[in-house]
XYZ file of C-alpha atoms in Angstrom:
566
model
C 2.414 9.152 39.340
C 1.997 5.650 40.370
C 0.435 3.365 38.041
C -0.083 -0.150 36.830
C 2.010 -1.276 33.868
C -1.485 -1.447 31.942
C -2.476 1.824 32.636
C 1.073 3.371 31.947
C 0.700 1.483 28.229
C -2.873 3.400 27.871
C -1.378 6.939 29.305
C 1.277 6.393 26.720
C -1.182 5.721 24.026
C -2.736 9.045 25.000
C 0.349 11.116 25.341
C 1.252 10.116 21.231
C -2.568 11.081 20.481
C -3.888 8.016 19.307
C -7.362 7.891 18.676
C -8.259 4.453 17.571
C -6.639 1.072 18.254
C -7.673 -2.129 16.602
C -7.323 -5.722 18.436
C -8.568 -8.820 20.032
C -8.269 -9.620 23.703
C -7.243 -12.628 25.040
C -5.705 -14.069 28.579
C -2.077 -12.178 28.301
C -3.329 -9.094 27.590
C -6.665 -8.927 30.180
C -4.655 -6.403 32.377
C -4.766 -4.192 29.276
C -8.365 -4.508 28.498
C -9.596 -4.008 31.936
C -7.265 -0.576 31.827
C -8.726 0.091 28.421
C -11.775 0.051 29.696
C -11.759 3.148 32.135
C -10.201 5.207 29.043
C -10.982 7.689 26.157
C -9.430 5.386 23.505
C -11.485 3.762 20.668
C -11.033 0.358 20.160
C -12.322 -1.692 17.649
C -12.583 -5.292 17.871
C -12.261 -7.242 15.046
C -12.653 -10.916 14.170
C -9.709 -11.993 14.285
C -6.036 -10.254 14.999
C -4.625 -10.975 10.886
C -7.875 -8.796 10.578
C -7.163 -6.011 13.311
C -3.338 -5.694 12.013
C -4.921 -4.720 8.458
C -6.848 -2.548 9.721
C -3.852 -0.806 11.957
C -2.212 -0.729 8.425
C -5.185 0.515 6.612
C -5.774 3.479 9.360
C -2.301 4.305 8.838
C -1.632 4.237 4.936
C -4.930 6.937 5.027
C -4.128 9.074 7.602
C 0.237 8.752 7.583
C -0.350 8.379 10.995
C 0.754 5.369 12.953
C -1.575 2.360 13.270
C -2.136 0.509 16.800
C -3.052 -3.192 16.886
C -3.574 -5.262 20.127
C -3.229 -9.252 20.562
C -2.643 -11.451 23.136
C 0.593 -13.392 23.600
C 0.711 -16.944 21.109
C -1.353 -17.591 18.555
C -3.019 -14.269 19.147
C 0.226 -12.958 18.291
C 1.218 -15.217 15.742
C -1.837 -14.354 13.905
C -0.719 -10.643 13.470
C 2.410 -11.981 11.811
C 0.975 -11.400 8.155
C -0.405 -7.650 8.578
C 3.136 -7.074 10.056
C 5.197 -8.587 7.263
C 2.389 -6.334 4.759
C 3.476 -3.274 6.742
C 7.260 -3.884 6.576
C 7.016 -4.431 2.686
C 5.133 -1.211 2.092
C 6.909 0.998 5.236
C 3.733 1.607 6.910
C 3.951 2.803 10.757
C 2.592 0.621 13.039
C 2.958 -0.260 16.747
C 1.884 -3.747 17.485
C 1.552 -4.595 21.389
C 1.324 -7.940 21.962
C 0.954 -10.021 25.265
C 3.406 -12.667 26.513
C 3.305 -15.079 29.460
C 4.457 -13.959 32.914
C 8.698 -13.236 32.995
C 8.909 -16.590 35.075
C 7.575 -18.821 33.050
C 9.177 -17.455 29.571
C 10.812 -20.274 27.933
C 9.335 -22.912 29.449
C 6.753 -23.704 26.477
C 3.976 -22.337 28.767
C 0.604 -22.200 27.771
C 0.149 -19.716 24.893
C 3.759 -18.868 24.691
C 5.381 -17.622 21.631
C 8.896 -15.928 20.925
C 7.188 -13.326 19.287
C 10.676 -10.831 19.010
C 12.306 -14.221 17.807
C 9.557 -14.537 15.332
C 9.199 -10.551 14.297
C 13.115 -9.930 13.987
C 13.166 -9.776 10.435
C 9.967 -8.373 9.283
C 9.772 -5.234 11.627
C 11.912 -2.282 11.911
C 12.425 -3.114 15.618
C 11.218 -5.091 18.501
C 10.709 -5.096 22.247
C 10.406 -7.362 25.038
C 9.572 -5.150 28.264
C 11.280 -7.425 30.985
C 11.521 -4.354 33.733
C 7.905 -2.712 34.394
C 9.924 0.672 34.632
C 10.774 0.503 30.878
C 7.549 0.663 29.478
C 7.182 4.513 28.829
C 10.289 4.891 27.207
C 10.094 1.780 25.280
C 6.308 3.488 24.374
C 8.169 6.858 23.336
C 10.770 4.979 21.378
C 8.573 2.774 19.506
C 6.302 5.539 17.825
C 9.560 7.986 17.115
C 10.867 4.813 15.673
C 8.043 3.521 13.521
C 7.066 7.113 11.960
C 10.445 8.251 11.518
C 13.417 7.577 8.516
C 11.802 5.297 6.734
C 8.637 4.376 8.073
C 7.636 0.629 9.805
C 6.313 -1.442 12.355
C 7.126 -2.190 15.726
C 6.540 -4.730 18.020
C 6.199 -4.537 22.081
C 5.866 -7.398 23.501
C 4.955 -7.460 27.131
C 4.614 -9.986 29.745
C 1.628 -10.568 31.647
C 3.002 -9.293 35.168
C 4.833 -6.446 33.674
C 0.915 -5.064 32.763
C 0.131 -5.469 36.256
C 3.113 -4.532 38.347
C 2.942 -0.806 39.844
C 5.318 2.172 38.394
C 6.086 5.425 38.924
C 5.188 6.508 35.292
C 6.894 9.728 33.563
C 7.085 9.910 29.612
C 9.739 10.969 28.469
C 10.168 14.558 26.267
C 13.181 13.420 24.738
C 14.987 10.343 23.239
C 17.610 9.028 23.183
C 18.827 5.986 20.580
C 21.974 5.099 20.176
C 22.966 4.571 16.680
C 19.391 5.474 15.337
C 20.053 8.586 13.274
C 17.618 9.177 10.307
C 18.983 11.248 7.606
C 16.803 13.979 6.710
C 18.848 16.247 5.210
C 21.535 14.958 2.641
C 24.577 16.409 0.940
C 24.098 19.255 -1.115
C 27.032 18.147 -3.473
C 24.523 15.137 -4.680
C 21.996 17.412 -5.663
C 24.157 19.167 -7.219
C 25.215 16.360 -9.505
C 21.912 15.271 -10.387
C 20.728 18.498 -11.448
C 23.927 18.482 -13.759
C 23.021 14.977 -15.209
C 19.353 16.539 -15.896
C 20.886 19.483 -17.736
C 23.233 16.956 -20.006
C 19.951 14.921 -20.332
C 17.730 14.978 -23.606
C 15.320 12.396 -22.269
C 14.786 12.463 -18.461
C 11.833 10.499 -17.251
C 10.419 10.753 -13.620
C 9.621 7.476 -11.823
C 7.178 8.225 -8.770
C 7.094 5.382 -5.812
C 5.173 5.147 -2.538
C 7.545 6.804 -0.925
C 6.648 10.508 -2.059
C 3.579 9.668 -1.067
C 4.256 8.531 2.802
C 6.864 11.729 2.965
C 3.901 14.093 2.228
C 6.173 15.291 -1.008
C 3.481 15.116 -3.706
C 3.245 18.867 -4.359
C 7.146 18.834 -4.822
C 6.935 16.285 -7.706
C 3.950 18.642 -9.098
C 6.195 21.594 -8.820
C 8.882 19.933 -10.802
C 6.507 18.116 -13.470
C 4.683 21.625 -14.030
C 7.860 23.747 -14.291
C 9.937 21.290 -16.597
C 7.377 19.404 -18.172
C 9.326 16.143 -17.604
C 7.315 13.081 -18.229
C 6.793 10.717 -15.308
C 5.883 6.692 -14.814
C 4.634 5.587 -11.330
C 5.152 2.228 -9.723
C 1.621 0.754 -8.398
C 2.629 2.469 -4.799
C 2.873 5.476 -6.463
C -0.320 5.834 -7.855
C -2.189 9.081 -7.287
C 1.142 11.041 -6.343
C 0.233 12.774 -9.469
C -3.038 12.822 -11.505
C -4.072 10.241 -13.477
C -5.062 12.411 -16.545
C -1.847 14.768 -16.368
C -0.338 15.046 -19.768
C 2.808 14.078 -18.335
C 1.764 11.433 -16.123
C 2.485 7.808 -18.289
C 0.523 5.872 -15.828
C 1.691 2.616 -14.017
C 5.472 0.880 -15.161
C 6.442 -3.135 -14.978
C 4.542 -5.986 -15.428
C 0.890 -4.802 -16.015
C 2.065 -1.232 -17.031
C 0.724 1.026 -19.768
C 2.786 0.570 -23.392
C 4.324 4.073 -23.091
C 5.627 3.820 -19.409
C 7.776 0.724 -20.542
C 8.813 1.926 -23.451
C 9.662 4.874 -22.402
C 12.194 3.043 -19.439
C 13.410 1.262 -22.749
C 14.177 4.821 -24.495
C 15.258 7.521 -21.779
C 18.570 8.532 -20.871
C 18.229 9.714 -17.451
C 15.459 7.574 -15.143
C 14.893 9.753 -12.069
C 13.481 6.996 -9.321
C 11.738 8.952 -6.217
C 10.903 6.945 -3.496
C 10.716 3.704 -5.373
C 12.507 0.003 -4.513
C 13.006 -0.901 -7.822
C 11.417 -4.012 -7.691
C 11.190 -7.402 -10.034
C 7.769 -6.436 -10.720
C 8.733 -3.263 -12.053
C 12.346 -3.532 -13.572
C 11.310 -7.221 -15.256
C 15.053 -8.406 -16.757
C 17.690 -6.938 -14.511
C 20.058 -7.015 -17.384
C 17.839 -5.088 -19.770
C 16.219 -2.231 -17.773
C 16.247 0.933 -18.741
C 19.446 0.134 -20.710
C 19.975 3.639 -22.199
C 19.837 5.516 -19.108
C 22.018 6.646 -16.476
C 19.749 5.820 -13.032
C 19.317 8.301 -10.161
C 17.776 6.865 -6.894
C 16.472 9.255 -4.185
C 15.622 7.704 -0.999
C 15.713 8.193 2.642
C 16.972 4.270 3.156
C 20.369 4.062 2.037
C 20.135 0.596 2.125
C 17.686 0.802 -0.826
C 20.135 2.033 -3.415
C 21.833 -0.289 -5.438
C 20.077 -2.974 -3.990
C 18.174 -4.408 -6.983
C 19.472 -1.641 -9.820
C 23.179 -0.122 -9.914
C 23.054 4.216 -9.995
C 25.230 6.383 -10.861
C 23.595 8.959 -8.913
C 22.083 9.072 -5.112
C 20.579 11.473 -3.195
C 20.044 10.009 0.445
C 17.582 11.834 2.964
C 13.936 12.996 3.088
C 12.081 13.619 -0.287
C 10.730 17.205 1.151
C 14.552 18.554 1.759
C 15.717 16.451 -1.333
C 13.057 17.793 -4.017
C 13.234 21.227 -2.492
C 16.728 21.072 -3.037
C 16.761 19.780 -6.560
C 14.245 22.774 -7.388
C 16.504 25.251 -5.661
C 19.790 23.955 -7.861
C 17.670 23.674 -11.262
C 16.874 27.384 -10.870
C 18.111 29.312 -13.753
C 20.073 26.234 -15.162
C 17.694 24.477 -17.617
C 18.284 26.697 -20.739
C 15.941 26.931 -23.807
C 17.883 24.164 -25.560
C 17.988 21.761 -22.759
C 14.034 22.062 -22.426
C 13.502 22.206 -26.443
C 14.878 18.728 -26.194
C 12.564 17.533 -23.305
C 9.614 18.917 -25.044
C 10.727 16.899 -28.105
C 10.973 14.076 -25.334
C 7.547 14.611 -23.711
C 6.040 14.852 -27.357
C 7.421 11.355 -28.237
C 6.162 9.758 -24.878
C 2.882 11.352 -25.614
C 2.537 9.904 -28.867
C 3.387 6.537 -27.618
C 0.852 6.805 -24.738
C -2.021 7.802 -27.423
C -0.445 5.327 -29.783
C -1.462 2.522 -27.190
C -3.882 3.259 -24.863
C -5.381 0.292 -22.138
C -7.993 -1.219 -23.860
C -10.064 -4.590 -23.374
C -12.874 -5.896 -25.742
C -15.948 -5.424 -24.348
C -19.250 -7.517 -24.206
C -23.100 -7.110 -24.467
C -23.700 -10.586 -23.326
C -21.209 -11.147 -20.020
C -19.499 -8.444 -17.642
C -15.973 -7.580 -18.579
C -14.193 -6.415 -15.163
C -12.657 -3.884 -16.527
C -15.948 -2.197 -17.264
C -16.753 -2.831 -13.606
C -13.643 -0.955 -13.037
C -14.724 1.637 -15.463
C -18.358 2.521 -14.282
C -17.210 2.379 -10.628
C -14.655 5.611 -11.487
C -17.596 7.250 -13.480
C -19.827 6.795 -10.738
C -18.029 8.327 -7.844
C -16.157 10.304 -10.276
C -12.661 9.211 -9.244
C -13.218 10.657 -5.978
C -13.037 7.593 -3.560
C -10.890 6.221 -1.334
C -9.973 2.888 -2.930
C -8.938 -0.393 -0.990
C -8.053 -3.661 -3.314
C -7.056 -6.802 -2.225
C -4.430 -8.455 -4.388
C -4.850 -10.506 -7.517
C -6.342 -9.841 -11.321
C -9.085 -6.897 -9.768
C -5.905 -5.320 -8.261
C -4.414 -4.682 -11.580
C -7.596 -3.681 -13.245
C -8.015 -1.043 -10.294
C -4.544 0.457 -11.066
C -5.137 0.373 -14.832
C -8.877 1.489 -15.152
C -9.689 3.449 -11.881
C -8.307 7.201 -12.134
C -6.480 8.409 -9.214
C -5.999 11.854 -8.543
C -5.040 12.522 -5.136
C -2.569 10.599 -2.843
C -3.555 7.949 -0.401
C -6.663 6.904 -2.342
C -5.013 3.787 -3.347
C -4.553 1.497 -0.502
C -3.206 -2.103 -0.962
C -1.044 -5.100 -0.194
C 1.841 -3.891 -2.940
C 5.355 -5.774 -1.584
C 4.132 -8.778 -0.347
C 0.414 -8.911 -2.075
C -1.291 -10.236 0.895
C -4.741 -11.991 -0.313
C -7.350 -11.369 2.992
C -5.863 -7.504 3.042
C -8.595 -5.803 1.559
C -11.819 -5.865 3.765
C -10.183 -5.334 7.353
C -7.869 -2.695 5.875
C -10.892 -0.862 4.676
C -12.533 -0.810 7.822
C -9.399 1.068 9.343
C -9.493 3.502 6.035
C -13.170 4.435 6.942
C -12.122 4.950 10.531
C -9.936 7.068 9.877
C -11.664 9.025 6.895
C -15.479 9.086 7.843
C -16.139 11.803 5.601
C -14.717 9.839 2.716
C -16.533 7.333 0.037
C -14.717 3.994 1.116
C -14.804 1.460 -1.868
C -13.264 -2.143 -1.537
C -12.911 -3.915 -4.815
C -11.375 -7.615 -4.121
C -11.978 -11.116 -5.765
C -13.827 -13.987 -4.821
C -10.499 -15.452 -3.473
C -9.698 -12.764 -1.948
C -12.675 -12.098 0.010
C -13.335 -15.342 1.746
C -9.535 -15.013 3.451
C -10.994 -12.462 6.012
C -14.828 -12.331 5.411
C -15.221 -12.680 9.237
C -14.248 -8.999 9.060
C -18.099 -8.315 7.671
C -19.213 -8.429 11.368
C -16.815 -5.727 11.998
C -18.456 -3.510 9.250
C -21.869 -4.308 10.024
C -21.374 -3.687 14.113
C -20.111 -0.288 13.540
C -22.440 0.185 10.264
C -19.088 1.555 8.321
C -20.737 2.522 4.619
C -18.036 0.746 2.771
C -19.079 -0.266 -0.544
C -17.736 -3.751 -1.993
C -17.111 -4.693 -5.351
C -16.606 -8.417 -5.830
C -14.832 -9.151 -8.819
C -16.468 -12.736 -9.232
C -14.727 -15.118 -11.673
C -15.171 -18.547 -9.952
C -11.677 -18.470 -9.769
C -8.147 -17.433 -8.441
C -7.826 -15.271 -11.509
C -4.014 -14.492 -11.320
C -3.066 -17.617 -10.707
C -5.602 -19.083 -13.585
C -4.301 -16.366 -15.908
C -0.404 -17.499 -15.363
C -1.720 -21.189 -15.729
C -3.389 -20.426 -19.003
C -0.484 -18.532 -20.435
C 2.698 -19.989 -19.302
C 1.470 -23.929 -17.890
C -0.535 -24.939 -21.087
C -3.961 -24.303 -19.344
C -3.606 -27.026 -17.022
C -5.629 -25.185 -14.386
C -4.728 -27.213 -11.393
C -6.426 -25.884 -8.606
C -7.239 -22.428 -9.336
C -10.933 -22.801 -10.243
C -14.014 -22.985 -7.763
C -15.741 -25.647 -8.846
C -18.614 -25.952 -6.817
C -19.592 -22.743 -8.229
C -18.375 -20.689 -5.241
C -19.984 -19.097 -2.781
C -23.065 -17.016 -2.376
C -22.095 -13.716 -1.441
C -25.465 -11.787 -1.790
C -26.782 -14.340 1.353
C -23.040 -14.367 2.880
C -23.126 -10.620 3.060
C -26.831 -10.936 4.240
C -26.026 -13.554 7.160
C -23.725 -11.025 8.674
C -26.639 -8.282 8.311
C -25.096 -6.276 5.216
C -27.006 -5.590 2.102
C -26.111 -7.735 -0.902
C -26.178 -7.016 -4.434
C -25.841 -8.905 -7.908
C -24.960 -7.883 -11.234
C -24.788 -10.772 -13.800
C -25.588 -9.117 -17.253
C -23.476 -5.926 -18.653
C -26.974 -3.636 -18.615
C -27.210 -4.223 -14.675
C -23.644 -3.200 -14.166
C -24.239 0.552 -13.547
C -27.941 -0.116 -11.757
C -26.368 -1.978 -8.960
C -23.836 0.550 -8.723
C -26.118 3.216 -8.511
C -28.024 1.469 -6.200
C -24.770 0.972 -3.562
C -23.827 4.413 -3.708
C -27.693 5.355 -2.467
C -27.512 3.108 0.211
C -26.454 4.682 3.406
C -24.703 1.404 5.117
C -22.127 -1.290 3.900
C -23.098 -2.866 0.698
C -21.545 -6.067 -1.186
C -22.139 -6.220 -4.844
C -21.522 -9.220 -6.292
C -20.310 -9.045 -10.238
C -20.403 -12.101 -12.157
C -17.617 -10.984 -14.499
C -16.226 -13.425 -17.678
C -13.938 -15.913 -15.634
C -11.577 -16.019 -19.109
C -10.543 -12.309 -18.644
C -6.751 -11.265 -18.438
C -5.152 -8.632 -17.256
C -3.040 -7.173 -20.280
C -0.360 -5.873 -21.319
C 1.575 -7.929 -19.253
C 5.640 -8.478 -18.762
C 6.562 -12.189 -18.293
C 8.360 -12.433 -15.253
C 12.032 -12.479 -16.368
C 11.846 -10.669 -19.306
C 12.228 -7.188 -20.692
C 9.922 -4.396 -20.536
C 9.572 -3.876 -24.423
C 8.690 -8.022 -24.373
C 5.047 -6.986 -23.475
C 2.063 -9.662 -24.401
C -0.528 -7.781 -25.439
C -2.947 -10.568 -26.180
C -3.499 -14.295 -26.110
C -4.225 -17.103 -28.299
C -5.361 -19.947 -27.132
């Protein structure tokens, strides 16, 4: 069938089952947008390309499907960069289609030309510059395959304008042949058996659940292991929601702002079993003293992750659905009553730590404490919303005080820590999950970074509830300055009194509410939840509050700060 390159792109997106695209048109992609005009694909026009990238990211995180974003050449494409890097760090499947100047003028500093494949090489799983129009169907097919197989990640397809307008014989390939790309789904049984033997010998095993458990849809298998053997578990930030927060075996988040019990368990366990984790620096603290008594096991689909940050004694490479099912089969009939008795004593010990060291804060009747806002949001939504966050103190308070009980209910930028992620990501999440309650928790600093997307939310009347933890400062920066820079608050406070977020929301056509006292908090949350459309709630919180406990950068996990004295 003959069609233009632009029509070939649209047809290929339909072949891949794409339903929603996020993007922003421009000269380099006008032929593609012209083809979209006649297609059934739903296109969401954001107000900035970065917003489109984060929206596609949020859509992918909430569904597990590939998020698709389109931008034009030059500045349109470079505006995607932060969104692409964010997705890459958190292993999110995305296909990013960018326009490029015509083939004959590439490399001549032409108007709105940027070397997007060169720029994105370090932050993508793969990228393409399409030089021959007939390659378009094959490249689209490969891009979706690469983005969602193995360790997921973003793929960029850069398409010159004259490739869009060229006529080709369209034939979408059924099979893919990619030399050198063969993700390992089923690993070595020998590696599984070695882990099973190590577990048999362990008296204090500890499961460490990461975002890979959620992205590989393996939470049910972790649940089976926990239910069957009562092994305590800790979670990375990205792993929250994999196992119910209230499960008796779940000690909560580990690391810099993790629970005391989770960090103490790492320091005392004798076998730490990492499942789909990166062992990043926010988790490990001082590497030389990380899990000092333990042998370490690492399950991951990406062999490059193993021994990257911590040295492991055992490794299992493969898809977690294969690995964990194989581990369950290998453990069957091997865990005798003596081993189980040791594990029961260990579980009782860590549960005692957890009960004696709960997350806590000193509430107030005069000023709004941010932790109280999160507790009240959790109570009134019954821990049943999909919660999107930006980055900063509010992000960590959300992790600590909102009860996540289902996978894919915490959507946040973990690895890159991207301020401005939340608002556009919430658009993608609500588009993907129209029947769910979507709650965005953001800070006054983060919200302003992509506040233009309020217009997108209002245009589509997305019923997102936005809780602004407004402390009139860049809260986490201010906290570090208070604790480690002698309270020298260099450019971290909004001295002009901040922005009026109620009027900002109303200027875009959304509903704005405000709470300035603790007693107003439950009232405005209840009112916001009753309103059908988008609502922005400005919580005027105490600016002096710190996220605690905290392991200072470069310290070991047992060097937690649990209180601050000025």
